[in-house]
Amino acid sequence: MKKAINIAKRELAGHFSSPVAFLFLGAFLFITLFIFFWVSAFFSRNIADVRPLFQWMPVLLVFLVGALTMRMWSEERRAGTVEFLMTLPVPSFQLVLGKFLACITLVILALSLTLPLPFTVSSLGDLDWGPVFGAYLASIFLAGAYISIGLYVSAKNDNQIVSLIVTVLLCLTLYVIGSSALMPYVGNQGAEILQLLGSGSRFESITRGVLDLRDVYYYVSIMGIFLSLNVYALERLRWSEGGQSRAPAMWRNLTALLCLNFLAANFWLQNVSALRVDLTESQMYSISEASRNYLQQLQEPLLIRGYFSDKTHPLLAPLVPQLRDLIKEYEVVSKGKVRSEFVDPRENPDLEEEANQKYGIKPVPFQIPGRHEVSLINSYFDILVQYGDKYEVVSFQDLIEVKFRGESDIEVRLRNPEYDITKTIKKVLYGFQTTENLFQSLSSPVTLREYISPAENLPKALSTFQESLKNVTEEIKKISGDKFIIETLDPGDPSSAIAQEIDEKYGFRPMMTSLFSDKTFYFYLLLESQGRVVPIPLPEDLTDESAKRTIESALKRFSPDFIKTVGLVEPPKPEGQQFNPMMQQGSKGFRILQERLGEGLTVKTVNLDNGTVSEDIDLLLLAAPQNLSEKALFAVDQFLMKGGTTIVLTSPYAVSRTQSDLSREEVTSGLEDWLKKYGISLKKELVLDKSNEHYPVPVQRDLGGFRVQEIRQVPYPPFVDVRSEGMNQDSLITSGIPQVTLNWSSPIEIDAEKAKPFQVTELLHSSKESWSSDVLKLIPNFQAFPESGFPPGDYSPSLLGVVLEGSFPSYFQGKDSPLVKKDETTTPPVPGPDGETPQEKEVISGTIERSPESARIILFSSNEFVTDQTLQISASSGTQQFLNSLQLIQNAIDWSLEDRGLLSIRSRGSYNRTLYPLEENLKLKWEYANYSVALLGLLLIYAVYRELQKRKRAYHLALIQEITHSNGLANGLAKAGV
């Protein structure tokens, strides 16, 4: 090995003694930086990764390595020095290894000069260093494979140009075999085989963050095969033409054996999928613990079937093997509980008919460019998840995310396949659960406590309902397996000990049917298990079915194994838009939010005007509420008093949009006083931040006195871009989100005295360079305010999101229930045709005056940030940042419902990590800084080389002087006769 290292040093010295090495390094740096900043448009791409650095590396290395290796043996053969090398007491394999080490050292040196790029990205965003390490490692292995090919070709001829051309052709062929260019012509199965043979596809697998032994060995095998052939080519030079030695046959057999073994090991390793390392920070390509937990809950076999057409779009074809591997991994991890299938419906008419009719899976038409024309094919790219009689379909729109870098430059990746599949497994699993399954999943018994007055004190409707309730609870007790305990207590007089206890502990006050009734009674129900209390609301209709539904809905809160229900309260639509879905301007639609939440939850639109919340609602989401009535506020308050979680998206301002103007208008949610009772208030200002997202606004451009209005994407301070430093990293709601935009938000103020009884968790803050203003016009005025377009203010972070937890007193404590108040505007009942006046429906109401400790209020101070229009504006910029706003709401819901299995894997999307907001001049500074550092690095290498040469010359000079001095001394002694 020492001899090989000495040869490598000699080769490197030869490279640096001429301009060859510096030309190689300079060309590599120039092309790399040009691709990174110009071809891939790093800043326009706005993603915090170094993919542009390595995207063209397989092709770039082909030409650079070809130029580097073309002279390694060809020059030796042309100059006749190869025969001299063969006479040295150095084995051929050490000669080959020495030249290989010299070339790979030069490539590593070139790659090290690109290190400022990932450090730049890390400074401008939240960079995942795992894929960066993998990409550099893959580049070294790929370069090693190309170098071994180039050395062998160079050893076979004495013409450098021929060596260059043949090396480039061989390496390009190896790259093209696995590229997407051939996929439209060979189909999915053929493409998967070619990808196993191609150098580029293996390279891409490592650069995305998966270090697989099979991919690493693929490059090692190429190096082993061609280095062995190189040694054999050199050994042939030692043999005479007519010699009778057995050495040629021995070397030929040994080389063939080595090459076959290197090749065969690839086939053997192909079935070994466990020896791989997920380098990504979030373990994006590994089955998470959350997914494993859901698989452990399976009681019956679960089917995951991939519907993939053999002929599909070229951008989707490379994703099919990734999905196949992931689905197979689900099968392995489940230990027999998951069965995976992969079918092409085009090849099986029966399966295609079943997919179309039973599962609603339809082919999607894609346009594919051919050699002579554009063809249209109908392709399947769907996943079916079936459990018992429940099934869900994950379509290609759910699986992929697209990044547009230009009209014809589109990048397609899998969005977050594990999350998409696990979320679907959870949905079919929990949708299959029954009440019997519920008690099996409970670790401890649940006690139903009934605080009910004697039947003679109850209204007739409640007396009848009590019988229905008794039948339902007895039926549930039979199937519970001793896990359902019923306790019935009569509180008696309001001054009794029990009545005082439930008033103090749960806020249960005597009920009444009207304000003027002197007859009070109790009819309260609650469930308790392991200290957790869930009050059960009275259903609106007191029927047998509602009794069963109410109890079962409450029981489901003790088990995570059921699909939860979110009640969504939307603002009323403006007049004239209720029945016109095309008119979205000015309305606050939440269709995108509903669809996103509906992927794993049941979402119901709730009307609070009757003063109650349906008993099956697990969480209340108030999206931009406006002018809530007293009854609606009572419904929200009592939902909180029953231990529920209320998520509020509100601000004192809404945005009014017209074709030519954008302004704010003051709105009233109806929750202001309710929130103030718990120490929360919203300042009547908008938060403006230098860290912001762009927004398309009309801008006036002066053309020689003629003004033209055009739409431009400009930095927009009201779109507050909250990054990791502004998020609470200790909260599961925000810790996994890289960025979120709060559009047109207001500062939240906390009254420390009023909020003292509660646990307050601050979630989101604007940056240190933010301020608040009561600005009316929301179109930036750069003429009046050149820096930001808005009036400046004092910089100070603002609170934009907060959680309050604890036992809340009711806003209606000591007040009459709005449900029993008579509305003075109500029209008296009109007598019917028979002359009889219909009886008014009896209203039964009581006020719960204190909530259990499980109650929560989550507030985000914006009416706009998850509306359809705002999300569409964000999506139109070509980024995926709008998904983070939806993820924030999803995380808050899952955390509140204590269904936190998906929280850890939801934020794994490829495009979630974006760059910090930067002004144009800062982008240029960073770009020019990288050019300067690259040039300095090149100059540093030159300076180091000159210093080493200087020391080498000084050493040789000192050695010559020492020898001369020794010879002179010897001659002097000889003359003296000594």
PDB file of N, CA and C in Angstrom, residues 374-430:
ATOM      1  N   VAL A 374     -46.908  13.948 -29.752  1.00  0.00           N
ATOM      2  CA  VAL A 374     -47.329  13.840 -28.356  1.00  0.00           C
ATOM      3  C   VAL A 374     -48.473  12.841 -28.280  1.00  0.00           C
ATOM      4  N   SER A 375     -48.310  11.814 -27.443  1.00  0.00           N
ATOM      5  CA  SER A 375     -49.342  10.787 -27.307  1.00  0.00           C
ATOM      6  C   SER A 375     -50.073  10.951 -25.983  1.00  0.00           C
ATOM      7  N   LEU A 376     -51.286  10.428 -25.934  1.00  0.00           N
ATOM      8  CA  LEU A 376     -52.117  10.489 -24.728  1.00  0.00           C
ATOM      9  C   LEU A 376     -52.326   9.076 -24.210  1.00  0.00           C
ATOM     10  N   ILE A 377     -51.945   8.839 -22.958  1.00  0.00           N
ATOM     11  CA  ILE A 377     -52.168   7.523 -22.362  1.00  0.00           C
ATOM     12  C   ILE A 377     -52.968   7.684 -21.081  1.00  0.00           C
ATOM     13  N   ASN A 378     -53.739   6.651 -20.764  1.00  0.00           N
ATOM     14  CA  ASN A 378     -54.500   6.616 -19.520  1.00  0.00           C
ATOM     15  C   ASN A 378     -53.777   5.688 -18.564  1.00  0.00           C
ATOM     16  N   SER A 379     -53.363   6.236 -17.437  1.00  0.00           N
ATOM     17  CA  SER A 379     -52.480   5.506 -16.533  1.00  0.00           C
ATOM     18  C   SER A 379     -53.052   5.471 -15.123  1.00  0.00           C
ATOM     19  N   TYR A 380     -52.748   4.373 -14.415  1.00  0.00           N
ATOM     20  CA  TYR A 380     -53.132   4.228 -13.008  1.00  0.00           C
ATOM     21  C   TYR A 380     -51.916   4.519 -12.132  1.00  0.00           C
ATOM     22  N   PHE A 381     -52.167   5.262 -11.061  1.00  0.00           N
ATOM     23  CA  PHE A 381     -51.127   5.545 -10.063  1.00  0.00           C
ATOM     24  C   PHE A 381     -51.848   5.765  -8.734  1.00  0.00           C
ATOM     25  N   ASP A 382     -52.392   4.666  -8.175  1.00  0.00           N
ATOM     26  CA  ASP A 382     -53.233   4.747  -6.980  1.00  0.00           C
ATOM     27  C   ASP A 382     -52.862   3.628  -6.019  1.00  0.00           C
ATOM     28  N   ILE A 383     -53.210   3.837  -4.749  1.00  0.00           N
ATOM     29  CA  ILE A 383     -53.002   2.820  -3.714  1.00  0.00           C
ATOM     30  C   ILE A 383     -54.325   2.582  -3.000  1.00  0.00           C
ATOM     31  N   LEU A 384     -54.714   1.323  -2.903  1.00  0.00           N
ATOM     32  CA  LEU A 384     -55.925   0.931  -2.177  1.00  0.00           C
ATOM     33  C   LEU A 384     -55.525   0.352  -0.826  1.00  0.00           C
ATOM     34  N   VAL A 385     -56.170   0.825   0.235  1.00  0.00           N
ATOM     35  CA  VAL A 385     -55.979   0.275   1.580  1.00  0.00           C
ATOM     36  C   VAL A 385     -57.326  -0.262   2.037  1.00  0.00           C
ATOM     37  N   GLN A 386     -57.401  -1.582   2.286  1.00  0.00           N
ATOM     38  CA  GLN A 386     -58.675  -2.223   2.633  1.00  0.00           C
ATOM     39  C   GLN A 386     -58.527  -3.017   3.924  1.00  0.00           C
ATOM     40  N   TYR A 387     -59.495  -2.818   4.822  1.00  0.00           N
ATOM     41  CA  TYR A 387     -59.508  -3.511   6.115  1.00  0.00           C
ATOM     42  C   TYR A 387     -60.944  -3.933   6.381  1.00  0.00           C
ATOM     43  N   GLY A 388     -61.187  -5.251   6.314  1.00  0.00           N
ATOM     44  CA  GLY A 388     -62.566  -5.715   6.427  1.00  0.00           C
ATOM     45  C   GLY A 388     -63.382  -5.173   5.269  1.00  0.00           C
ATOM     46  N   ASP A 389     -64.517  -4.566   5.579  1.00  0.00           N
ATOM     47  CA  ASP A 389     -65.347  -3.977   4.529  1.00  0.00           C
ATOM     48  C   ASP A 389     -65.086  -2.484   4.359  1.00  0.00           C
ATOM     49  N   LYS A 390     -64.085  -1.955   5.068  1.00  0.00           N
ATOM     50  CA  LYS A 390     -63.738  -0.544   4.947  1.00  0.00           C
ATOM     51  C   LYS A 390     -62.549  -0.396   3.996  1.00  0.00           C
ATOM     52  N   TYR A 391     -62.594   0.602   3.145  1.00  0.00           N
ATOM     53  CA  TYR A 391     -61.481   0.846   2.235  1.00  0.00           C
ATOM     54  C   TYR A 391     -61.351   2.338   1.953  1.00  0.00           C
ATOM     55  N   GLU A 392     -60.136   2.734   1.628  1.00  0.00           N
ATOM     56  CA  GLU A 392     -59.829   4.101   1.221  1.00  0.00           C
ATOM     57  C   GLU A 392     -58.832   4.031   0.074  1.00  0.00           C
ATOM     58  N   VAL A 393     -58.871   5.037  -0.788  1.00  0.00           N
ATOM     59  CA  VAL A 393     -57.982   5.100  -1.949  1.00  0.00           C
ATOM     60  C   VAL A 393     -57.094   6.332  -1.831  1.00  0.00           C
ATOM     61  N   VAL A 394     -55.796   6.134  -2.056  1.00  0.00           N
ATOM     62  CA  VAL A 394     -54.841   7.246  -2.104  1.00  0.00           C
ATOM     63  C   VAL A 394     -54.477   7.454  -3.571  1.00  0.00           C
ATOM     64  N   SER A 395     -54.888   8.578  -4.129  1.00  0.00           N
ATOM     65  CA  SER A 395     -54.656   8.843  -5.547  1.00  0.00           C
ATOM     66  C   SER A 395     -53.305   9.508  -5.762  1.00  0.00           C
ATOM     67  N   PHE A 396     -52.937   9.651  -7.031  1.00  0.00           N
ATOM     68  CA  PHE A 396     -51.627  10.242  -7.312  1.00  0.00           C
ATOM     69  C   PHE A 396     -51.574  11.711  -6.890  1.00  0.00           C
ATOM     70  N   GLN A 397     -52.721  12.407  -6.892  1.00  0.00           N
ATOM     71  CA  GLN A 397     -52.725  13.795  -6.409  1.00  0.00           C
ATOM     72  C   GLN A 397     -52.383  13.864  -4.927  1.00  0.00           C
ATOM     73  N   ASP A 398     -52.772  12.817  -4.162  1.00  0.00           N
ATOM     74  CA  ASP A 398     -52.468  12.783  -2.731  1.00  0.00           C
ATOM     75  C   ASP A 398     -51.011  12.421  -2.466  1.00  0.00           C
ATOM     76  N   LEU A 399     -50.401  11.694  -3.403  1.00  0.00           N
ATOM     77  CA  LEU A 399     -49.084  11.128  -3.147  1.00  0.00           C
ATOM     78  C   LEU A 399     -47.929  12.028  -3.555  1.00  0.00           C
ATOM     79  N   ILE A 400     -48.152  12.879  -4.548  1.00  0.00           N
ATOM     80  CA  ILE A 400     -47.022  13.623  -5.097  1.00  0.00           C
ATOM     81  C   ILE A 400     -47.082  15.097  -4.723  1.00  0.00           C
ATOM     82  N   GLU A 401     -45.949  15.744  -4.818  1.00  0.00           N
ATOM     83  CA  GLU A 401     -45.877  17.196  -4.736  1.00  0.00           C
ATOM     84  C   GLU A 401     -45.027  17.677  -5.903  1.00  0.00           C
ATOM     85  N   VAL A 402     -45.405  18.799  -6.456  1.00  0.00           N
ATOM     86  CA  VAL A 402     -44.811  19.289  -7.693  1.00  0.00           C
ATOM     87  C   VAL A 402     -44.164  20.638  -7.434  1.00  0.00           C
ATOM     88  N   LYS A 403     -42.976  20.801  -7.995  1.00  0.00           N
ATOM     89  CA  LYS A 403     -42.273  22.081  -7.909  1.00  0.00           C
ATOM     90  C   LYS A 403     -42.057  22.589  -9.328  1.00  0.00           C
ATOM     91  N   PHE A 404     -42.634  23.764  -9.635  1.00  0.00           N
ATOM     92  CA  PHE A 404     -42.495  24.366 -10.952  1.00  0.00           C
ATOM     93  C   PHE A 404     -41.325  25.344 -10.925  1.00  0.00           C
ATOM     94  N   ARG A 405     -40.347  25.106 -11.806  1.00  0.00           N
ATOM     95  CA  ARG A 405     -39.228  26.037 -11.918  1.00  0.00           C
ATOM     96  C   ARG A 405     -39.264  26.789 -13.244  1.00  0.00           C
ATOM     97  N   GLY A 406     -40.256  26.526 -14.033  1.00  0.00           N
ATOM     98  CA  GLY A 406     -40.413  27.171 -15.328  1.00  0.00           C
ATOM     99  C   GLY A 406     -41.543  26.496 -16.070  1.00  0.00           C
ATOM    100  N   GLU A 407     -41.827  26.967 -17.271  1.00  0.00           N
ATOM    101  CA  GLU A 407     -42.946  26.418 -18.026  1.00  0.00           C
ATOM    102  C   GLU A 407     -42.735  24.948 -18.351  1.00  0.00           C
ATOM    103  N   SER A 408     -41.498  24.556 -18.635  1.00  0.00           N
ATOM    104  CA  SER A 408     -41.227  23.170 -19.007  1.00  0.00           C
ATOM    105  C   SER A 408     -40.324  22.459 -18.008  1.00  0.00           C
ATOM    106  N   ASP A 409     -39.963  23.133 -16.950  1.00  0.00           N
ATOM    107  CA  ASP A 409     -39.068  22.553 -15.940  1.00  0.00           C
ATOM    108  C   ASP A 409     -39.878  22.241 -14.690  1.00  0.00           C
ATOM    109  N   ILE A 410     -40.256  20.979 -14.550  1.00  0.00           N
ATOM    110  CA  ILE A 410     -41.116  20.548 -13.451  1.00  0.00           C
ATOM    111  C   ILE A 410     -40.402  19.450 -12.677  1.00  0.00           C
ATOM    112  N   GLU A 411     -40.426  19.567 -11.373  1.00  0.00           N
ATOM    113  CA  GLU A 411     -39.820  18.568 -10.495  1.00  0.00           C
ATOM    114  C   GLU A 411     -40.929  17.899  -9.692  1.00  0.00           C
ATOM    115  N   VAL A 412     -40.975  16.571  -9.756  1.00  0.00           N
ATOM    116  CA  VAL A 412     -42.033  15.809  -9.088  1.00  0.00           C
ATOM    117  C   VAL A 412     -41.393  14.853  -8.094  1.00  0.00           C
ATOM    118  N   ARG A 413     -41.895  14.876  -6.876  1.00  0.00           N
ATOM    119  CA  ARG A 413     -41.444  13.946  -5.838  1.00  0.00           C
ATOM    120  C   ARG A 413     -42.649  13.392  -5.101  1.00  0.00           C
ATOM    121  N   LEU A 414     -42.410  12.300  -4.385  1.00  0.00           N
ATOM    122  CA  LEU A 414     -43.426  11.818  -3.456  1.00  0.00           C
ATOM    123  C   LEU A 414     -43.515  12.807  -2.303  1.00  0.00           C
ATOM    124  N   ARG A 415     -44.738  13.201  -1.965  1.00  0.00           N
ATOM    125  CA  ARG A 415     -44.922  14.239  -0.950  1.00  0.00           C
ATOM    126  C   ARG A 415     -44.478  13.745   0.423  1.00  0.00           C
ATOM    127  N   ASN A 416     -45.142  12.742   0.918  1.00  0.00           N
ATOM    128  CA  ASN A 416     -44.818  12.150   2.214  1.00  0.00           C
ATOM    129  C   ASN A 416     -45.534  10.805   2.246  1.00  0.00           C
ATOM    130  N   PRO A 417     -45.005   9.819   1.517  1.00  0.00           N
ATOM    131  CA  PRO A 417     -45.762   8.580   1.298  1.00  0.00           C
ATOM    132  C   PRO A 417     -46.112   7.828   2.577  1.00  0.00           C
ATOM    133  N   GLU A 418     -45.201   7.831   3.550  1.00  0.00           N
ATOM    134  CA  GLU A 418     -45.525   7.110   4.786  1.00  0.00           C
ATOM    135  C   GLU A 418     -46.713   7.755   5.494  1.00  0.00           C
ATOM    136  N   TYR A 419     -46.716   9.072   5.558  1.00  0.00           N
ATOM    137  CA  TYR A 419     -47.840   9.758   6.199  1.00  0.00           C
ATOM    138  C   TYR A 419     -49.139   9.477   5.455  1.00  0.00           C
ATOM    139  N   ASP A 420     -49.105   9.539   4.129  1.00  0.00           N
ATOM    140  CA  ASP A 420     -50.319   9.320   3.344  1.00  0.00           C
ATOM    141  C   ASP A 420     -50.863   7.907   3.543  1.00  0.00           C
ATOM    142  N   ILE A 421     -49.978   6.917   3.574  1.00  0.00           N
ATOM    143  CA  ILE A 421     -50.432   5.532   3.727  1.00  0.00           C
ATOM    144  C   ILE A 421     -50.848   5.258   5.169  1.00  0.00           C
ATOM    145  N   THR A 422     -50.049   5.706   6.139  1.00  0.00           N
ATOM    146  CA  THR A 422     -50.382   5.468   7.549  1.00  0.00           C
ATOM    147  C   THR A 422     -51.676   6.161   7.934  1.00  0.00           C
ATOM    148  N   LYS A 423     -51.866   7.381   7.451  1.00  0.00           N
ATOM    149  CA  LYS A 423     -53.103   8.115   7.717  1.00  0.00           C
ATOM    150  C   LYS A 423     -54.305   7.341   7.185  1.00  0.00           C
ATOM    151  N   THR A 424     -54.143   6.722   6.013  1.00  0.00           N
ATOM    152  CA  THR A 424     -55.236   5.944   5.420  1.00  0.00           C
ATOM    153  C   THR A 424     -55.470   4.657   6.199  1.00  0.00           C
ATOM    154  N   ILE A 425     -54.382   4.023   6.654  1.00  0.00           N
ATOM    155  CA  ILE A 425     -54.526   2.822   7.488  1.00  0.00           C
ATOM    156  C   ILE A 425     -55.287   3.160   8.764  1.00  0.00           C
ATOM    157  N   LYS A 426     -54.935   4.272   9.372  1.00  0.00           N
ATOM    158  CA  LYS A 426     -55.618   4.698  10.597  1.00  0.00           C
ATOM    159  C   LYS A 426     -57.107   4.916  10.347  1.00  0.00           C
ATOM    160  N   LYS A 427     -57.427   5.504   9.205  1.00  0.00           N
ATOM    161  CA  LYS A 427     -58.825   5.822   8.914  1.00  0.00           C
ATOM    162  C   LYS A 427     -59.661   4.558   8.743  1.00  0.00           C
ATOM    163  N   VAL A 428     -59.132   3.565   7.995  1.00  0.00           N
ATOM    164  CA  VAL A 428     -59.913   2.335   7.809  1.00  0.00           C
ATOM    165  C   VAL A 428     -59.920   1.505   9.082  1.00  0.00           C
ATOM    166  N   LEU A 429     -58.831   1.580   9.857  1.00  0.00           N
ATOM    167  CA  LEU A 429     -58.766   0.825  11.112  1.00  0.00           C
ATOM    168  C   LEU A 429     -59.793   1.335  12.102  1.00  0.00           C
ATOM    169  N   TYR A 430     -59.835   2.639  12.307  1.00  0.00           N
ATOM    170  CA  TYR A 430     -60.754   3.209  13.282  1.00  0.00           C
ATOM    171  C   TYR A 430     -62.185   3.221  12.770  1.00  0.00           C
TER     172      TYR A 430
END
